[in-house]
Amino acid sequence: MTISLSAELWPEVQPDAARRLMLAGVESFARRGYHATTTRDIASAAGMSPAALYVHFPSKAALLFAISKSGHQQTLDLVEDVAKRTDEPRERMRRIVADFVAWHARRHTVARVVQYELQALPEQEYQVVADLRRRIEHLVRGVIEDGVAQGQFVVADVKTAARAVLSLGVDVARWYSERTGKTPKALGREYADLTLRMLGAQP
């Protein structure tokens, strides 16, 4: 665990101690699961006293929320960046999937916590994250709708197709590791090709 890594993951979070706690939280939640992790586990992994955690986060749930919200915002930003371009739908979808998959592979430990510990969030915080997820799905659905309208995609149900596309990317966080033998970028390209075939992309 290093400050430089935490700064790379959460450049918007200050001070460094808060970022260190977020990284320690990710590592602890990924190893033990949210419910089995104690605040003492997190503080110890960050090299701090248990009391130090409460200086930056009022609870373990608040720490999970900060991690989850940040991860969803990062993926929303990368999808939004591509979706708003004027490229043809096929190329926008290729780039969205490539970037989305690469992020979940490159940040697989963070992404696993972000995506698979959602149910541990308190209701109000869960709704904030759920809104980010809806916005991501809406953007992907919009690209698919454009592709269908232009005769580039052939799908029976646009909403289901959008969820399938995102589910493919999310699941990467569950199984990917550095031992996989493929770089995140290469995996992203492969998934992009698979997705286009799944959407019935026309040449």
Tab-separated table of C-alpha atoms in Angstrom:
chain	number	residue	atom	x	y	z
A	1	MET	CA	0.000	0.000	0.000
A	2	THR	CA	1.462	3.368	-0.994
A	3	ILE	CA	0.349	6.963	-0.893
A	4	SER	CA	1.147	7.313	-4.590
A	5	LEU	CA	-1.272	4.485	-5.454
A	6	SER	CA	-4.044	5.954	-3.323
A	7	ALA	CA	-3.463	9.358	-4.904
A	8	GLU	CA	-3.738	7.784	-8.336
A	9	LEU	CA	-6.995	6.062	-7.419
A	10	TRP	CA	-8.628	9.030	-5.670
A	11	PRO	CA	-6.893	12.257	-6.732
A	12	GLU	CA	-9.883	14.323	-5.582
A	13	VAL	CA	-9.723	13.051	-1.984
A	14	GLN	CA	-7.812	15.041	0.616
A	15	PRO	CA	-5.811	14.654	2.794
A	16	ASP	CA	-3.485	11.736	2.095
A	17	ALA	CA	-4.627	10.030	5.309
A	18	ALA	CA	-8.188	9.782	3.962
A	19	ARG	CA	-6.927	8.218	0.741
A	20	ARG	CA	-4.818	5.741	2.709
A	21	LEU	CA	-7.889	4.722	4.673
A	22	MET	CA	-9.872	4.243	1.454
A	23	LEU	CA	-7.150	2.007	0.050
A	24	ALA	CA	-6.958	0.075	3.328
A	25	GLY	CA	-10.745	-0.264	3.234
A	26	VAL	CA	-10.638	-1.651	-0.297
A	27	GLU	CA	-7.994	-4.194	0.619
A	28	SER	CA	-9.821	-5.226	3.800
A	29	PHE	CA	-13.278	-5.440	2.204
A	30	ALA	CA	-11.887	-7.412	-0.734
A	31	ARG	CA	-10.113	-9.872	1.571
A	32	ARG	CA	-12.726	-10.350	4.295
A	33	GLY	CA	-15.954	-8.918	2.930
A	34	TYR	CA	-17.590	-5.755	4.264
A	35	HIS	CA	-19.454	-7.301	7.177
A	36	ALA	CA	-16.480	-9.305	8.457
A	37	THR	CA	-14.174	-6.278	8.355
A	38	THR	CA	-13.785	-4.148	11.484
A	39	THR	CA	-12.713	-0.540	11.728
A	40	ARG	CA	-9.653	-1.816	13.594
A	41	ASP	CA	-8.752	-3.983	10.563
A	42	ILE	CA	-8.954	-0.948	8.289
A	43	ALA	CA	-7.006	1.369	10.583
A	44	SER	CA	-4.314	-1.250	11.100
A	45	ALA	CA	-3.935	-1.783	7.326
A	46	ALA	CA	-3.545	1.992	6.939
A	47	GLY	CA	-0.938	2.152	9.699
A	48	MET	CA	-3.184	4.233	11.936
A	49	SER	CA	-4.963	3.937	15.263
A	50	PRO	CA	-8.654	2.926	15.193
A	51	ALA	CA	-9.615	6.405	16.408
A	52	ALA	CA	-7.895	7.986	13.398
A	53	LEU	CA	-10.463	6.508	11.009
A	54	TYR	CA	-13.258	8.540	12.601
A	55	VAL	CA	-11.375	11.768	11.956
A	56	HIS	CA	-11.992	11.263	8.237
A	57	PHE	CA	-15.026	8.949	8.050
A	58	PRO	CA	-17.840	8.841	10.628
A	59	SER	CA	-18.381	5.099	10.127
A	60	LYS	CA	-17.327	2.009	8.220
A	61	ALA	CA	-20.421	2.504	6.041
A	62	ALA	CA	-19.314	6.053	5.210
A	63	LEU	CA	-15.957	4.700	4.080
A	64	LEU	CA	-17.626	2.118	1.826
A	65	PHE	CA	-19.861	4.843	0.406
A	66	ALA	CA	-16.857	7.033	-0.439
A	67	ILE	CA	-15.184	4.102	-2.215
A	68	SER	CA	-18.331	3.052	-4.073
A	69	LYS	CA	-19.383	6.545	-5.104
A	70	SER	CA	-15.916	7.396	-6.386
A	71	GLY	CA	-15.650	4.183	-8.414
A	72	HIS	CA	-19.051	4.670	-10.011
A	73	GLN	CA	-18.303	8.310	-10.764
A	74	GLN	CA	-15.046	7.337	-12.479
A	75	THR	CA	-16.798	4.809	-14.713
A	76	LEU	CA	-19.613	7.262	-15.434
A	77	ASP	CA	-17.035	9.847	-16.514
A	78	LEU	CA	-15.315	7.497	-18.935
A	79	VAL	CA	-18.609	6.301	-20.466
A	80	GLU	CA	-19.919	9.852	-20.699
A	81	ASP	CA	-16.722	11.027	-22.391
A	82	VAL	CA	-17.229	8.542	-25.236
A	83	ALA	CA	-21.029	8.604	-25.445
A	84	LYS	CA	-21.120	12.340	-26.176
A	85	ARG	CA	-18.827	12.032	-29.195
A	86	THR	CA	-20.109	12.288	-32.746
A	87	ASP	CA	-18.526	9.021	-33.939
A	88	GLU	CA	-20.850	6.434	-35.409
A	89	PRO	CA	-22.576	4.261	-32.758
A	90	ARG	CA	-20.475	1.217	-33.586
A	91	GLU	CA	-17.228	3.042	-32.789
A	92	ARG	CA	-18.643	4.697	-29.688
A	93	MET	CA	-19.750	1.318	-28.365
A	94	ARG	CA	-16.361	-0.196	-29.152
A	95	ARG	CA	-14.596	2.529	-27.186
A	96	ILE	CA	-17.050	2.459	-24.266
A	97	VAL	CA	-16.669	-1.277	-23.788
A	98	ALA	CA	-12.893	-1.200	-24.248
A	99	ASP	CA	-12.500	1.555	-21.640
A	100	PHE	CA	-15.102	0.129	-19.228
A	101	VAL	CA	-13.589	-3.356	-19.289
A	102	ALA	CA	-10.023	-2.065	-19.036
A	103	TRP	CA	-10.953	0.004	-15.956
A	104	HIS	CA	-12.529	-3.012	-14.232
A	105	ALA	CA	-9.459	-5.120	-15.022
A	106	ARG	CA	-6.859	-2.513	-14.107
A	107	ARG	CA	-8.684	-1.620	-10.884
A	108	HIS	CA	-10.062	-5.101	-10.263
A	109	THR	CA	-9.713	-5.058	-6.469
A	110	VAL	CA	-11.364	-1.647	-6.162
A	111	ALA	CA	-13.989	-2.581	-8.746
A	112	ARG	CA	-14.847	-5.799	-6.924
A	113	VAL	CA	-15.646	-3.823	-3.779
A	114	VAL	CA	-17.422	-1.080	-5.732
A	115	GLN	CA	-19.624	-3.512	-7.637
A	116	TYR	CA	-20.194	-6.373	-5.206
A	117	GLU	CA	-20.613	-4.700	-1.796
A	118	LEU	CA	-23.479	-2.443	-2.872
A	119	GLN	CA	-26.053	-4.131	-0.673
A	120	ALA	CA	-24.076	-3.201	2.444
A	121	LEU	CA	-24.690	0.511	1.864
A	122	PRO	CA	-27.344	2.260	3.967
A	123	GLU	CA	-30.487	3.051	1.960
A	124	GLN	CA	-29.824	6.752	1.364
A	125	GLU	CA	-26.248	6.166	0.229
A	126	TYR	CA	-27.358	3.202	-1.878
A	127	GLN	CA	-29.772	5.444	-3.771
A	128	VAL	CA	-26.972	7.892	-4.604
A	129	VAL	CA	-24.883	5.087	-6.101
A	130	ALA	CA	-27.928	3.545	-7.806
A	131	ASP	CA	-28.510	6.874	-9.569
A	132	LEU	CA	-24.952	6.827	-10.913
A	133	ARG	CA	-25.539	3.290	-12.166
A	134	ARG	CA	-28.761	4.365	-13.887
A	135	ARG	CA	-26.945	7.223	-15.597
A	136	ILE	CA	-24.283	4.851	-16.912
A	137	GLU	CA	-26.922	2.459	-18.220
A	138	HIS	CA	-28.852	5.333	-19.815
A	139	LEU	CA	-25.771	6.442	-21.752
A	140	VAL	CA	-25.058	2.927	-23.015
A	141	ARG	CA	-28.701	2.462	-23.930
A	142	GLY	CA	-28.582	5.702	-25.904
A	143	VAL	CA	-25.661	4.508	-28.003
A	144	ILE	CA	-27.440	1.216	-28.708
A	145	GLU	CA	-30.607	3.090	-29.686
A	146	ASP	CA	-28.575	5.217	-32.089
A	147	GLY	CA	-27.054	2.081	-33.570
A	148	VAL	CA	-30.451	0.446	-34.027
A	149	ALA	CA	-31.868	3.615	-35.616
A	150	GLN	CA	-28.953	3.759	-38.063
A	151	GLY	CA	-29.172	0.063	-38.901
A	152	GLN	CA	-25.820	-0.775	-37.286
A	153	PHE	CA	-27.177	-2.870	-34.396
A	154	VAL	CA	-29.878	-5.517	-34.308
A	155	VAL	CA	-31.252	-6.234	-30.832
A	156	ALA	CA	-34.616	-7.457	-29.564
A	157	ASP	CA	-34.668	-5.221	-26.485
A	158	VAL	CA	-32.400	-2.191	-26.058
A	159	LYS	CA	-32.694	-2.067	-22.259
A	160	THR	CA	-31.742	-5.714	-21.863
A	161	ALA	CA	-28.885	-5.295	-24.325
A	162	ALA	CA	-27.480	-2.332	-22.381
A	163	ARG	CA	-27.569	-4.280	-19.127
A	164	ALA	CA	-25.879	-7.241	-20.779
A	165	VAL	CA	-23.091	-5.024	-22.110
A	166	LEU	CA	-22.439	-3.521	-18.686
A	167	SER	CA	-22.685	-6.874	-16.907
A	168	LEU	CA	-19.910	-8.248	-19.104
A	169	GLY	CA	-17.608	-5.445	-18.023
A	170	VAL	CA	-18.543	-5.557	-14.356
A	171	ASP	CA	-17.902	-9.291	-14.135
A	172	VAL	CA	-14.284	-8.781	-15.181
A	173	ALA	CA	-13.566	-7.480	-11.669
A	174	ARG	CA	-14.681	-10.808	-10.206
A	175	TRP	CA	-12.152	-13.013	-11.999
A	176	TYR	CA	-9.367	-10.816	-13.391
A	177	SER	CA	-5.884	-10.843	-11.890
A	178	GLU	CA	-2.384	-9.992	-13.038
A	179	ARG	CA	-1.859	-13.728	-13.629
A	180	THR	CA	-4.528	-13.792	-16.321
A	181	GLY	CA	-1.933	-13.269	-19.024
A	182	LYS	CA	-3.747	-10.426	-20.761
A	183	THR	CA	-3.353	-6.735	-20.198
A	184	PRO	CA	-6.449	-4.690	-19.320
A	185	LYS	CA	-6.147	-2.898	-22.645
A	186	ALA	CA	-5.993	-6.131	-24.651
A	187	LEU	CA	-8.920	-7.573	-22.716
A	188	GLY	CA	-10.901	-4.416	-23.365
A	189	ARG	CA	-10.358	-4.758	-27.106
A	190	GLU	CA	-11.477	-8.397	-27.063
A	191	TYR	CA	-14.613	-7.584	-25.091
A	192	ALA	CA	-15.384	-4.721	-27.460
A	193	ASP	CA	-15.304	-7.108	-30.435
A	194	LEU	CA	-17.471	-9.635	-28.559
A	195	THR	CA	-19.975	-6.938	-27.658
A	196	LEU	CA	-20.328	-5.706	-31.207
A	197	ARG	CA	-21.072	-9.245	-32.367
A	198	MET	CA	-23.567	-9.643	-29.527
A	199	LEU	CA	-25.329	-6.479	-30.690
A	200	GLY	CA	-25.500	-7.797	-34.243
A	201	ALA	CA	-23.259	-5.018	-35.509
A	202	GLN	CA	-23.552	-4.660	-39.254
A	203	PRO	CA	-20.411	-4.205	-41.347
